[in-house]
Amino acid sequence: MGWDVVIEPVDVGDPGHLDRTLAHLAVRTASGRAAMGERHQPYTVAELRVDARPTTQHRCEHLVAVEHDAGQVVGAAELYFPLLDNTDHAFGQVDVLPQARRRGVGSTLVEHLIERTRAEGRRAVTIESVAATEQISEQRQDAGTAFAVRHGFSLALANHRSDLDLPHGAADLDEVLATVEAEVAMARPDRGYDVITCHGAVPPQWLDQRAVLAGRMTTDAPLGDLGIEPEAWDAARIRERDQMAADQGRHLIETVAVERATGHLAAATTLAFHPDHGEIAAQWDTLVLREHRGHRLGMWVKAANLRALLAAFPQVRRVKTYNAVENSPMLRVNRAMGFRPVGVLTEWQKRW
C-alpha cells in the first residue's frame, strides 16, 4: 500500500531548517548504509551546506518527503542544475529509508525531480543507484536498477566502486605499492618529469594548467552514454573547487607530474580526506594528458599521492575510488595498487 507523502523544500543553509537538514542527512545515511554497509561514507552538515551554496558552477535544491499522518521524514532528494556547461541537464539523487521502501516514496520524489527539470527548460535528468557487489547477480537486478528502469531511465554509465583497505595504515604501503612502483622504476619517467605534491589549494602558478587537466576529464575519460558536453575549466573554477573543499572541512592532497623540459603539468591526481569521516579517504580525479601517456605517469603520481596521504593522515585505513567499467587502463592501475571491487555506482538518464 502506498504512503501519502508531502514533498517539502529544505534550505540546508538556514539554521531554522536544521531539523529538516538533519533528517535529510539521516535518510541519506540510512539509504547508503543499506546499500554499502560500513563502507558507506556519510556526509556532514558542513559538507552539505557548502555543497548547496550557490556557486558559479551550479545551483541546487534539497527536498524531503514527509509522511502525511506521522510527520516523519521518510525520503530525501537533491537536484543540481549546472550553470556553466551542460545547461540542458540536471543531476539528482533520491534516497528512501529502508523501512519505507516499496510504498511510493521514491516514485513521488523522482517524479518531482523530473517535473522540476522540465520546468527549468532542461531536457535530461540523471540519477544514481548504488549497490554492493554481492547484491548484484546475473539472475536478478538490484533494487536501484529496477527502480530506474520502471521510471523510464536508461543506463548511461556504470562505475566500479573499488576500495583499498589498509588495516595497518602506512605500514601496508610498501607491500601494496610494490608492483606499481617497480613498473614505474622500469619505465624511468624521472628522466623527463618531476613529481610534486601539494596540500590544500593548487599553487597559483599551476592554476591555468590544472584547469586544462580538469577540462580533459570530460573529453579523455570514458563517459558512456551520458551525452554531456566538455566542461570549460579555468583558474577561477579550480580556485572555487579548492575553496569549497576547504570550507567543507576536506583536506586535499594533490600530486602532479611536471614535464621538466617545458615546466608544464602532464598528469595530476587528487585525494580528499575529512576528519569526520573516520578512517576513509576518497580518490578524486586522476588524469594523464594523452600526449604524455606511456610513461607510467598515472602510476607514479597515484603512488606518490597515496604515500603523502598516509604521511599526513596516518589514521586512514581505506581509500575509495570510482572508475567507469570501460576505463580499463585506470582499473588496471588500481588493481595493481591493491584496490578491489566492492560495488557498482550506475548513472541513469531520462531524456525528452
CSV table of C-alpha atoms in Angstrom, one decimal:
chain,number,residue,atom,x,y,z
A,1,MET,CA,0.0,0.0,0.0
A,2,GLY,CA,1.4,3.4,-0.9
A,3,TRP,CA,2.1,6.2,1.5
A,4,ASP,CA,0.7,9.7,1.4
A,5,VAL,CA,3.8,11.9,1.4
A,6,VAL,CA,4.3,15.6,1.1
A,7,ILE,CA,7.4,17.0,-0.7
A,8,GLU,CA,8.9,19.9,1.1
A,9,PRO,CA,11.9,22.0,0.2
A,10,VAL,CA,14.8,22.3,2.7
A,11,ASP,CA,17.1,25.3,2.8
A,12,VAL,CA,20.1,23.4,4.3
A,13,GLY,CA,22.0,26.7,4.8
A,14,ASP,CA,19.2,28.1,7.0
A,15,PRO,CA,19.7,27.4,10.8
A,16,GLY,CA,15.9,27.4,11.0
A,17,HIS,CA,15.9,24.3,8.8
A,18,LEU,CA,18.4,22.4,10.9
A,19,ASP,CA,15.9,19.7,11.9
A,20,ARG,CA,14.9,19.1,8.3
A,21,THR,CA,18.6,19.2,7.3
A,22,LEU,CA,19.5,16.6,9.9
A,23,ALA,CA,16.5,14.4,8.8
A,24,HIS,CA,17.6,14.7,5.2
A,25,LEU,CA,21.1,13.6,6.1
A,26,ALA,CA,19.7,10.7,8.2
A,27,VAL,CA,17.7,9.4,5.3
A,28,ARG,CA,20.7,9.7,3.0
A,29,THR,CA,23.0,7.9,5.5
A,30,ALA,CA,20.5,5.1,6.2
A,31,SER,CA,20.0,4.5,2.5
A,32,GLY,CA,23.7,4.5,1.8
A,33,ARG,CA,24.4,2.0,4.6
A,34,ALA,CA,21.6,-0.3,3.3
A,35,ALA,CA,23.5,-0.4,0.0
A,36,MET,CA,27.1,-0.4,1.1
A,37,GLY,CA,27.1,-1.3,4.8
A,38,GLU,CA,30.1,0.1,6.8
A,39,ARG,CA,31.7,1.1,3.5
A,40,HIS,CA,29.3,4.0,3.1
A,41,GLN,CA,30.8,7.4,3.7
A,42,PRO,CA,28.2,9.7,5.2
A,43,TYR,CA,28.0,13.4,4.6
A,44,THR,CA,28.3,16.0,7.4
A,45,VAL,CA,26.1,19.1,7.8
A,46,ALA,CA,29.0,21.3,6.9
A,47,GLU,CA,29.7,19.4,3.7
A,48,LEU,CA,26.0,19.5,2.7
A,49,ARG,CA,25.7,23.2,3.4
A,50,VAL,CA,28.7,24.2,1.4
A,51,ASP,CA,27.8,21.9,-1.5
A,52,ALA,CA,24.3,23.5,-1.6
A,53,ARG,CA,25.7,27.0,-1.6
A,54,PRO,CA,25.2,28.9,-4.9
A,55,THR,CA,28.4,28.9,-7.0
A,56,THR,CA,29.3,30.0,-10.5
A,57,GLN,CA,29.2,26.3,-11.4
A,58,HIS,CA,25.8,25.1,-10.2
A,59,ARG,CA,22.7,25.7,-8.0
A,60,CYS,CA,20.8,23.0,-6.3
A,61,GLU,CA,17.6,22.2,-4.5
A,62,HIS,CA,17.2,19.9,-1.5
A,63,LEU,CA,13.9,18.1,-0.7
A,64,VAL,CA,12.4,15.8,1.9
A,65,ALA,CA,9.4,13.5,1.6
A,66,VAL,CA,7.3,13.8,4.8
A,67,GLU,CA,4.8,11.1,5.7
A,68,HIS,CA,1.5,12.9,5.9
A,69,ASP,CA,0.0,11.4,9.1
A,70,ALA,CA,3.0,10.9,11.3
A,71,GLY,CA,5.1,13.8,10.0
A,72,GLN,CA,8.2,11.5,9.7
A,73,VAL,CA,10.8,12.3,7.0
A,74,VAL,CA,11.0,9.1,5.0
A,75,GLY,CA,12.7,10.3,1.8
A,76,ALA,CA,15.3,12.8,0.6
A,77,ALA,CA,16.3,14.2,-2.7
A,78,GLU,CA,18.8,16.6,-4.3
A,79,LEU,CA,18.8,18.2,-7.7
A,80,TYR,CA,21.8,20.1,-9.2
A,81,PHE,CA,21.5,22.5,-12.1
A,82,PRO,CA,24.8,23.1,-13.9
A,83,LEU,CA,25.3,26.8,-14.8
A,84,LEU,CA,28.4,26.8,-17.0
A,85,ASP,CA,28.2,23.7,-19.1
A,86,ASN,CA,25.5,21.1,-19.8
A,87,THR,CA,22.8,23.6,-19.1
A,88,ASP,CA,20.2,21.4,-20.7
A,89,HIS,CA,20.9,18.7,-18.0
A,90,ALA,CA,20.1,18.3,-14.3
A,91,PHE,CA,21.6,15.8,-11.9
A,92,GLY,CA,19.7,14.3,-9.0
A,93,GLN,CA,19.8,11.8,-6.1
A,94,VAL,CA,16.9,10.0,-4.4
A,95,ASP,CA,17.1,8.2,-1.1
A,96,VAL,CA,14.4,6.5,0.9
A,97,LEU,CA,14.6,5.0,4.4
A,98,PRO,CA,14.9,1.2,4.0
A,99,GLN,CA,11.8,0.6,6.1
A,100,ALA,CA,9.7,3.0,3.9
A,101,ARG,CA,10.6,1.5,0.6
A,102,ARG,CA,8.1,0.0,-1.9
A,103,ARG,CA,5.4,2.4,-0.7
A,104,GLY,CA,5.7,5.0,-3.4
A,105,VAL,CA,8.0,7.4,-1.6
A,106,GLY,CA,10.9,7.1,-4.1
A,107,SER,CA,8.4,7.3,-7.1
A,108,THR,CA,7.0,10.5,-5.7
A,109,LEU,CA,10.4,12.0,-5.3
A,110,VAL,CA,11.8,11.0,-8.7
A,111,GLU,CA,8.7,12.3,-10.5
A,112,HIS,CA,9.1,15.6,-8.7
A,113,LEU,CA,12.7,15.8,-9.9
A,114,ILE,CA,11.6,15.1,-13.5
A,115,GLU,CA,8.9,17.8,-13.2
A,116,ARG,CA,11.4,20.3,-11.8
A,117,THR,CA,13.9,19.6,-14.5
A,118,ARG,CA,11.2,20.1,-17.2
A,119,ALA,CA,10.1,23.3,-15.6
A,120,GLU,CA,13.6,24.7,-15.8
A,121,GLY,CA,13.5,24.0,-19.6
A,122,ARG,CA,16.1,21.2,-19.4
A,123,ARG,CA,16.0,18.1,-21.5
A,124,ALA,CA,17.6,15.4,-19.4
A,125,VAL,CA,17.9,14.4,-15.8
A,126,THR,CA,20.5,11.9,-14.4
A,127,ILE,CA,20.1,10.0,-11.1
A,128,GLU,CA,22.4,7.4,-9.5
A,129,SER,CA,21.9,4.0,-7.9
A,130,VAL,CA,24.5,2.2,-5.7
A,131,ALA,CA,24.7,-1.5,-4.9
A,132,ALA,CA,27.3,-3.6,-3.2
A,133,THR,CA,28.9,-6.3,-5.4
A,134,GLU,CA,27.3,-9.1,-3.5
A,135,GLN,CA,23.8,-7.6,-4.1
A,136,ILE,CA,24.2,-7.9,-7.9
A,137,SER,CA,24.0,-11.2,-9.9
A,138,GLU,CA,23.1,-12.2,-13.4
A,139,GLN,CA,19.9,-13.7,-12.0
A,140,ARG,CA,18.4,-10.6,-10.6
A,141,GLN,CA,18.5,-6.8,-10.7
A,142,ASP,CA,19.5,-4.8,-7.7
A,143,ALA,CA,16.7,-2.6,-6.3
A,144,GLY,CA,18.1,0.6,-7.8
A,145,THR,CA,18.2,-0.8,-11.3
A,146,ALA,CA,14.7,-2.0,-11.1
A,147,PHE,CA,13.5,1.4,-9.8
A,148,ALA,CA,15.3,3.4,-12.5
A,149,VAL,CA,14.1,1.2,-15.3
A,150,ARG,CA,10.5,1.3,-14.0
A,151,HIS,CA,10.6,5.1,-14.2
A,152,GLY,CA,11.8,5.2,-17.8
A,153,PHE,CA,15.5,5.8,-17.2
A,154,SER,CA,18.2,4.3,-19.4
A,155,LEU,CA,21.6,3.1,-18.2
A,156,ALA,CA,24.1,5.9,-19.2
A,157,LEU,CA,27.3,4.9,-17.3
A,158,ALA,CA,28.3,2.1,-14.9
A,159,ASN,CA,31.2,2.7,-12.5
A,160,HIS,CA,33.1,0.2,-10.3
A,161,ARG,CA,33.4,1.3,-6.7
A,162,SER,CA,36.8,-0.1,-5.6
A,163,ASP,CA,38.4,0.1,-2.2
A,164,LEU,CA,42.0,-0.1,-1.0
A,165,ASP,CA,41.9,-1.5,2.6
A,166,LEU,CA,45.0,-0.6,4.7
A,167,PRO,CA,44.4,-2.4,8.0
A,168,HIS,CA,47.8,-1.3,9.3
A,169,GLY,CA,47.9,2.1,7.7
A,170,ALA,CA,51.2,3.4,6.3
A,171,ALA,CA,52.8,0.1,7.3
A,172,ASP,CA,50.9,-1.5,4.4
A,173,LEU,CA,52.2,0.8,1.7
A,174,ASP,CA,55.4,-0.9,0.7
A,175,GLU,CA,53.5,-4.1,0.1
A,176,VAL,CA,50.5,-2.6,-1.8
A,177,LEU,CA,52.7,-0.3,-3.9
A,178,ALA,CA,55.4,-2.7,-4.7
A,179,THR,CA,54.0,-3.7,-8.1
A,180,VAL,CA,53.3,-0.2,-9.4
A,181,GLU,CA,56.5,1.3,-8.1
A,182,ALA,CA,58.5,-1.5,-9.7
A,183,GLU,CA,56.7,-0.8,-13.0
A,184,VAL,CA,57.4,2.9,-12.7
A,185,ALA,CA,61.1,2.3,-11.9
A,186,MET,CA,61.4,0.3,-15.1
A,187,ALA,CA,59.7,3.0,-17.2
A,188,ARG,CA,62.0,5.7,-15.7
A,189,PRO,CA,59.6,8.7,-16.1
A,190,ASP,CA,62.0,10.6,-13.8
A,191,ARG,CA,64.3,11.1,-16.8
A,192,GLY,CA,61.8,13.7,-18.2
A,193,TYR,CA,59.4,14.5,-15.4
A,194,ASP,CA,59.3,15.7,-11.8
A,195,VAL,CA,56.6,14.7,-9.3
A,196,ILE,CA,55.5,17.4,-6.9
A,197,THR,CA,52.8,17.1,-4.1
A,198,CYS,CA,50.8,20.0,-2.6
A,199,HIS,CA,48.4,20.1,0.3
A,200,GLY,CA,45.3,22.2,0.0
A,201,ALA,CA,44.7,24.7,-2.8
A,202,VAL,CA,46.5,24.4,-6.1
A,203,PRO,CA,49.5,26.8,-6.2
A,204,PRO,CA,48.8,29.9,-8.3
A,205,GLN,CA,51.5,29.1,-10.9
A,206,TRP,CA,49.7,25.8,-11.7
A,207,LEU,CA,46.1,27.1,-11.9
A,208,ASP,CA,45.8,27.6,-15.6
A,209,GLN,CA,47.4,24.3,-16.5
A,210,ARG,CA,45.5,22.4,-13.8
A,211,ALA,CA,42.3,23.8,-15.4
A,212,VAL,CA,43.3,22.2,-18.7
A,213,LEU,CA,43.6,18.8,-16.9
A,214,ALA,CA,40.2,19.2,-15.3
A,215,GLY,CA,38.6,20.0,-18.6
A,216,ARG,CA,40.1,17.0,-20.2
A,217,MET,CA,38.2,14.8,-17.7
A,218,THR,CA,35.1,15.3,-19.8
A,219,THR,CA,36.9,14.6,-23.1
A,220,ASP,CA,39.5,12.0,-22.3
A,221,ALA,CA,37.8,9.9,-19.6
A,222,PRO,CA,35.0,7.4,-20.6
A,223,LEU,CA,31.6,8.9,-20.1
A,224,GLY,CA,29.4,6.1,-21.6
A,225,ASP,CA,26.1,7.4,-22.9
A,226,LEU,CA,25.7,10.4,-20.5
A,227,GLY,CA,25.7,12.7,-23.6
A,228,ILE,CA,27.3,15.6,-21.7
A,229,GLU,CA,29.4,18.3,-23.4
A,230,PRO,CA,33.0,19.1,-22.5
A,231,GLU,CA,33.4,21.3,-19.5
A,232,ALA,CA,35.3,24.6,-19.7
A,233,TRP,CA,37.6,25.0,-16.8
A,234,ASP,CA,39.7,28.0,-15.9
A,235,ALA,CA,41.8,29.1,-12.9
A,236,ALA,CA,38.8,30.7,-11.2
A,237,ARG,CA,36.9,27.4,-11.3
A,238,ILE,CA,39.8,25.5,-9.8
A,239,ARG,CA,40.1,28.1,-7.0
A,240,GLU,CA,36.3,27.7,-6.3
A,241,ARG,CA,36.7,24.0,-6.1
A,242,ASP,CA,39.5,24.2,-3.7
A,243,GLN,CA,37.8,26.8,-1.5
A,244,MET,CA,34.6,24.7,-1.4
A,245,ALA,CA,36.6,21.7,-0.2
A,246,ALA,CA,38.3,23.8,2.5
A,247,ASP,CA,35.0,25.2,3.7
A,248,GLN,CA,33.6,21.7,3.9
A,249,GLY,CA,36.5,20.7,6.2
A,250,ARG,CA,38.1,18.5,3.5
A,251,HIS,CA,41.8,18.2,3.1
A,252,LEU,CA,43.0,17.9,-0.5
A,253,ILE,CA,46.3,16.3,-1.4
A,254,GLU,CA,47.3,16.6,-5.0
A,255,THR,CA,50.3,15.2,-6.8
A,256,VAL,CA,51.3,16.4,-10.3
A,257,ALA,CA,53.8,15.3,-12.9
A,258,VAL,CA,55.7,18.2,-14.4
A,259,GLU,CA,57.5,17.9,-17.7
A,260,ARG,CA,61.0,19.1,-17.0
A,261,ALA,CA,61.7,20.5,-20.5
A,262,THR,CA,58.6,22.8,-20.5
A,263,GLY,CA,57.5,23.1,-16.9
A,264,HIS,CA,54.0,22.1,-18.0
A,265,LEU,CA,51.7,19.8,-16.0
A,266,ALA,CA,51.4,16.4,-17.7
A,267,ALA,CA,49.4,14.5,-15.0
A,268,ALA,CA,47.5,15.1,-11.8
A,269,THR,CA,45.7,13.1,-9.1
A,270,THR,CA,43.8,14.2,-6.1
A,271,LEU,CA,42.8,12.6,-2.8
A,272,ALA,CA,40.4,14.1,-0.3
A,273,PHE,CA,40.1,13.4,3.5
A,274,HIS,CA,37.6,14.7,6.0
A,275,PRO,CA,38.5,14.1,9.7
A,276,ASP,CA,34.8,13.5,10.5
A,277,HIS,CA,34.7,10.5,8.0
A,278,GLY,CA,36.8,8.4,10.4
A,279,GLU,CA,39.3,6.3,8.6
A,280,ILE,CA,38.2,6.6,4.9
A,281,ALA,CA,39.6,8.9,2.2
A,282,ALA,CA,38.3,9.4,-1.3
A,283,GLN,CA,40.2,9.3,-4.6
A,284,TRP,CA,39.1,12.1,-6.8
A,285,ASP,CA,40.2,12.7,-10.4
A,286,THR,CA,43.3,11.2,-11.9
A,287,LEU,CA,44.3,12.2,-15.4
A,288,VAL,CA,47.4,11.9,-17.7
A,289,LEU,CA,47.2,14.1,-20.8
A,290,ARG,CA,47.1,12.0,-23.9
A,291,GLU,CA,50.3,13.4,-25.3
A,292,HIS,CA,52.2,12.2,-22.2
A,293,ARG,CA,50.9,8.7,-21.8
A,294,GLY,CA,53.1,5.7,-22.0
A,295,HIS,CA,55.5,6.8,-19.3
A,296,ARG,CA,53.6,5.3,-16.3
A,297,LEU,CA,52.9,8.8,-15.0
A,298,GLY,CA,49.5,7.7,-13.7
A,299,MET,CA,51.0,5.0,-11.5
A,300,TRP,CA,53.8,7.4,-10.4
A,301,VAL,CA,51.5,10.2,-9.2
A,302,LYS,CA,49.0,7.9,-7.6
A,303,ALA,CA,51.6,6.0,-5.6
A,304,ALA,CA,53.3,9.3,-4.5
A,305,ASN,CA,49.9,10.8,-3.5
A,306,LEU,CA,48.9,7.8,-1.5
A,307,ARG,CA,52.2,7.9,0.4
A,308,ALA,CA,51.6,11.7,1.0
A,309,LEU,CA,48.1,11.0,2.3
A,310,LEU,CA,49.2,8.4,4.8
A,311,ALA,CA,52.1,10.6,6.0
A,312,ALA,CA,49.7,13.5,6.7
A,313,PHE,CA,46.8,11.4,8.0
A,314,PRO,CA,48.1,8.1,9.4
A,315,GLN,CA,44.6,7.2,10.7
A,316,VAL,CA,43.4,6.4,7.2
A,317,ARG,CA,42.6,2.8,6.7
A,318,ARG,CA,40.6,2.8,3.5
A,319,VAL,CA,40.6,4.7,0.2
A,320,LYS,CA,37.6,4.5,-2.1
A,321,THR,CA,37.5,5.3,-5.8
A,322,TYR,CA,35.1,5.1,-8.8
A,323,ASN,CA,36.0,4.2,-12.3
A,324,ALA,CA,33.9,3.7,-15.4
A,325,VAL,CA,33.7,0.0,-16.1
A,326,GLU,CA,35.2,0.6,-19.6
A,327,ASN,CA,38.2,2.5,-18.2
A,328,SER,CA,40.5,-0.5,-18.4
A,329,PRO,CA,43.8,1.5,-18.1
A,330,MET,CA,42.8,3.1,-14.8
A,331,LEU,CA,41.2,-0.1,-13.5
A,332,ARG,CA,44.5,-1.9,-14.2
A,333,VAL,CA,46.5,0.7,-12.3
A,334,ASN,CA,44.1,0.5,-9.3
A,335,ARG,CA,44.1,-3.3,-9.3
A,336,ALA,CA,47.9,-3.3,-9.3
A,337,MET,CA,47.7,-0.9,-6.3
A,338,GLY,CA,45.5,-3.3,-4.4
A,339,PHE,CA,42.1,-1.8,-4.9
A,340,ARG,CA,39.3,-4.4,-5.1
A,341,PRO,CA,35.8,-4.0,-6.4
A,342,VAL,CA,33.1,-3.7,-3.7
A,343,GLY,CA,30.2,-2.1,-5.5
A,344,VAL,CA,28.7,-0.5,-8.6
A,345,LEU,CA,27.5,3.0,-9.0
A,346,THR,CA,25.2,3.3,-12.0
A,347,GLU,CA,24.2,6.6,-13.6
A,348,TRP,CA,20.7,6.6,-15.1
A,349,GLN,CA,19.4,9.2,-17.5
A,350,LYS,CA,16.0,10.2,-18.8
A,351,ARG,CA,15.7,12.5,-21.8
A,352,TRP,CA,12.7,14.1,-23.6
